[in-house]
Amino acid sequence: MENSKNSSLLPKVPDRCGHFGVYGGRYVAETLMPALAELEQAYAKARRDRSFQKEFHFFLREYVGRETPLYFAERLTEKLGGAKIYLKREDLCHTGAHKINNTMGQILLARRMGKQRIIAETGAGQHGVATATVAARFGLQCEIFMGEEDVRRQSLNVFRMKLLGAKMRIVEAGSKTLKDAMNEALRDWVTHVRSTYYLIGSVAGPHPYPMMVRDFQSVIGREARRQILQKEGRLPDFLVACVGGGSNSMGLFYPFVRDRKVKMLGVEAAGHGLRSGKHAASIQGGAVGVLHGSKSYVLQDERGQITETHSIAAGLDYPGVGPELSYLRDCGRASFAAATDREAIAAIQLLAEVEGIIPALESAHAVAAVARLAPKLAKSQIIVINLSGRGDKDMLTVGDYLGVKL
């Protein structure tokens, strides 16, 4: 878990071509290049425009419900014995997860660009719900691509999206999960590129999406930084967040990247175990490849074909990871661990019983890693967990795992 001694000298990324070291870039069909160039130019103008930033932060405050609390988990800290544990309560955002930070930013950008149709992919359904929510708020047509397996696992969120007026596009190809939903969304965008805005939910995909989603989500880390200084008078020793594509982890990590003493731990989905072959740990079990328009660590076979993944958490069930996380891993600035399905379920039970907070299955992976880490640290040390979502959506899945029929 050691950070690079040279991490304070890390160059500002991405570069002008969208590369984070050797990662990132644009590996897409020629028909999408003009759309990506248009998006890059629109975002470059918006991020410098004070009126856009003012509007974005107005809606984050008045509609999303920011800022979210940084909560000292006193009983969890006592239970585990060791470092003090704080929870960044993104589960308290409108719609129940961090995803709406990014969808709010991108929907405002889509309006500036004059787009009337919004498409998005979703796995756990939280990004789909957040996209449908902001599309409803601003009166835009919305279509959500979701794998058939995830529709089964996340039926509550599917109903929420429909209630919000979104059209569901059920994907029956491949593993019928997030990877396949993103494949179909990209195909749709190629066909309707002039009228459609593709609202990607993670720090993945072709440039400028990894940078743009990171920027919109970094409100998490900026708030956490200010809050921990107010509460403790210093920065934390560890930041911990689950990692699928990586939007919640980069949202927490990014404002701390140049603080070398703050260790950053991403927690991937080990599924049935890293040696089982049934997991979704792209960084720890993958190799460098190209997926969905970006170079990063990818789960693939010896021929370079994308392999099927497994995680009980639909939002982590993805065979790739954001290019910036791959870059931070290679230069030693971020470390990675993994938690199994069993450990994630145990973490949900632990946090529910001790703190009265039921986390999402995705967030529970981070809690599981902290349950291992905290007892090894001194009581003077501080951990901040990004509690990226609430667990309402997962109760059917958790019940099935525990043998309880709901």
Coordinates of N, CA and C in Angstrom, one line a residue, residues 95 97 99 121-133 144-146 150-151 153-158 160-161 164 168 178 314-315 362 393-394:
T95 N -32.0 10.3 -5.1 CA -32.0 9.0 -5.9 C -31.2 7.9 -5.2
A97 N -27.7 7.6 -4.4 CA -26.3 7.3 -4.7 C -25.6 8.5 -5.3
K99 N -24.3 8.8 -8.2 CA -24.4 8.9 -9.6 C -25.1 10.2 -10.1
E121 N -26.3 3.8 -20.2 CA -26.2 2.4 -19.8 C -26.3 2.3 -18.3
T122 N -26.7 1.2 -17.8 CA -26.7 1.0 -16.4 C -26.5 -0.4 -16.0
G123 N -25.9 -0.7 -14.8 CA -25.8 -2.0 -14.3 C -26.6 -2.2 -13.1
A124 N -26.2 -1.6 -12.0 CA -27.0 -1.6 -10.7 C -28.3 -0.8 -10.8
G125 N -28.4 0.0 -11.9 CA -29.6 0.8 -12.0 C -29.5 2.2 -11.5
Q126 N -28.6 2.4 -10.6 CA -28.5 3.7 -10.0 C -28.1 4.8 -11.0
H127 N -27.3 4.5 -11.9 CA -27.0 5.5 -13.0 C -28.2 5.7 -13.9
G128 N -28.9 4.6 -14.2 CA -30.1 4.7 -15.0 C -31.1 5.6 -14.3
V129 N -31.3 5.3 -13.0 CA -32.3 6.1 -12.2 C -31.9 7.6 -12.2
A130 N -30.6 7.8 -12.0 CA -30.1 9.2 -11.9 C -30.3 9.9 -13.3
T131 N -30.0 9.2 -14.4 CA -30.2 9.8 -15.7 C -31.7 10.1 -16.0
A132 N -32.5 9.1 -15.7 CA -34.0 9.3 -15.9 C -34.5 10.4 -15.0
T133 N -33.9 10.6 -13.9 CA -34.4 11.7 -13.0 C -34.1 13.0 -13.5
I144 N -32.8 4.0 -21.6 CA -31.8 3.4 -20.7 C -31.5 2.0 -21.2
F145 N -30.3 1.6 -21.5 CA -29.8 0.3 -21.9 C -29.4 -0.5 -20.6
M146 N -30.0 -1.7 -20.5 CA -29.7 -2.5 -19.3 C -29.7 -3.9 -19.6
D150 N -29.2 -7.9 -15.2 CA -29.3 -6.8 -14.3 C -30.7 -6.4 -14.1
V151 N -31.5 -6.5 -15.1 CA -33.0 -6.2 -15.0 C -33.6 -7.1 -13.9
R153 N -32.0 -8.7 -11.5 CA -31.4 -8.4 -10.2 C -31.9 -7.1 -9.6
Q154 N -32.2 -6.1 -10.5 CA -32.5 -4.8 -10.0 C -33.9 -4.3 -10.5
S155 N -34.9 -5.2 -10.2 CA -36.2 -4.9 -10.7 C -36.8 -3.6 -10.1
L156 N -36.5 -3.3 -8.9 CA -37.0 -2.1 -8.2 C -36.5 -0.9 -9.0
N157 N -35.2 -0.8 -9.4 CA -34.7 0.3 -10.1 C -35.3 0.4 -11.5
V158 N -35.6 -0.7 -12.1 CA -36.2 -0.7 -13.4 C -37.6 -0.1 -13.3
R160 N -38.5 2.1 -11.1 CA -38.2 3.6 -10.8 C -38.0 4.3 -12.2
M161 N -37.1 3.7 -13.0 CA -36.8 4.4 -14.3 C -38.0 4.5 -15.1
L164 N -40.2 7.3 -13.9 CA -39.6 8.6 -14.3 C -39.8 8.9 -15.7
M168 N -37.0 1.7 -21.4 CA -36.0 0.7 -21.1 C -35.7 -0.1 -22.4
L178 N -23.6 -5.2 -17.6 CA -23.2 -3.8 -17.9 C -22.4 -3.7 -19.1
A314 N -24.3 -5.7 -9.0 CA -24.4 -5.4 -10.4 C -23.6 -4.2 -10.9
G315 N -23.4 -3.2 -10.1 CA -22.6 -2.1 -10.4 C -21.2 -2.3 -10.5
E362 N -22.5 -2.5 -3.7 CA -21.2 -2.0 -4.2 C -20.4 -1.3 -3.1
K393 N -32.1 -1.0 -3.2 CA -32.2 -1.7 -4.4 C -31.7 -3.1 -4.4
D394 N -30.9 -3.5 -3.3 CA -30.3 -4.8 -3.3 C -31.0 -5.8 -2.3

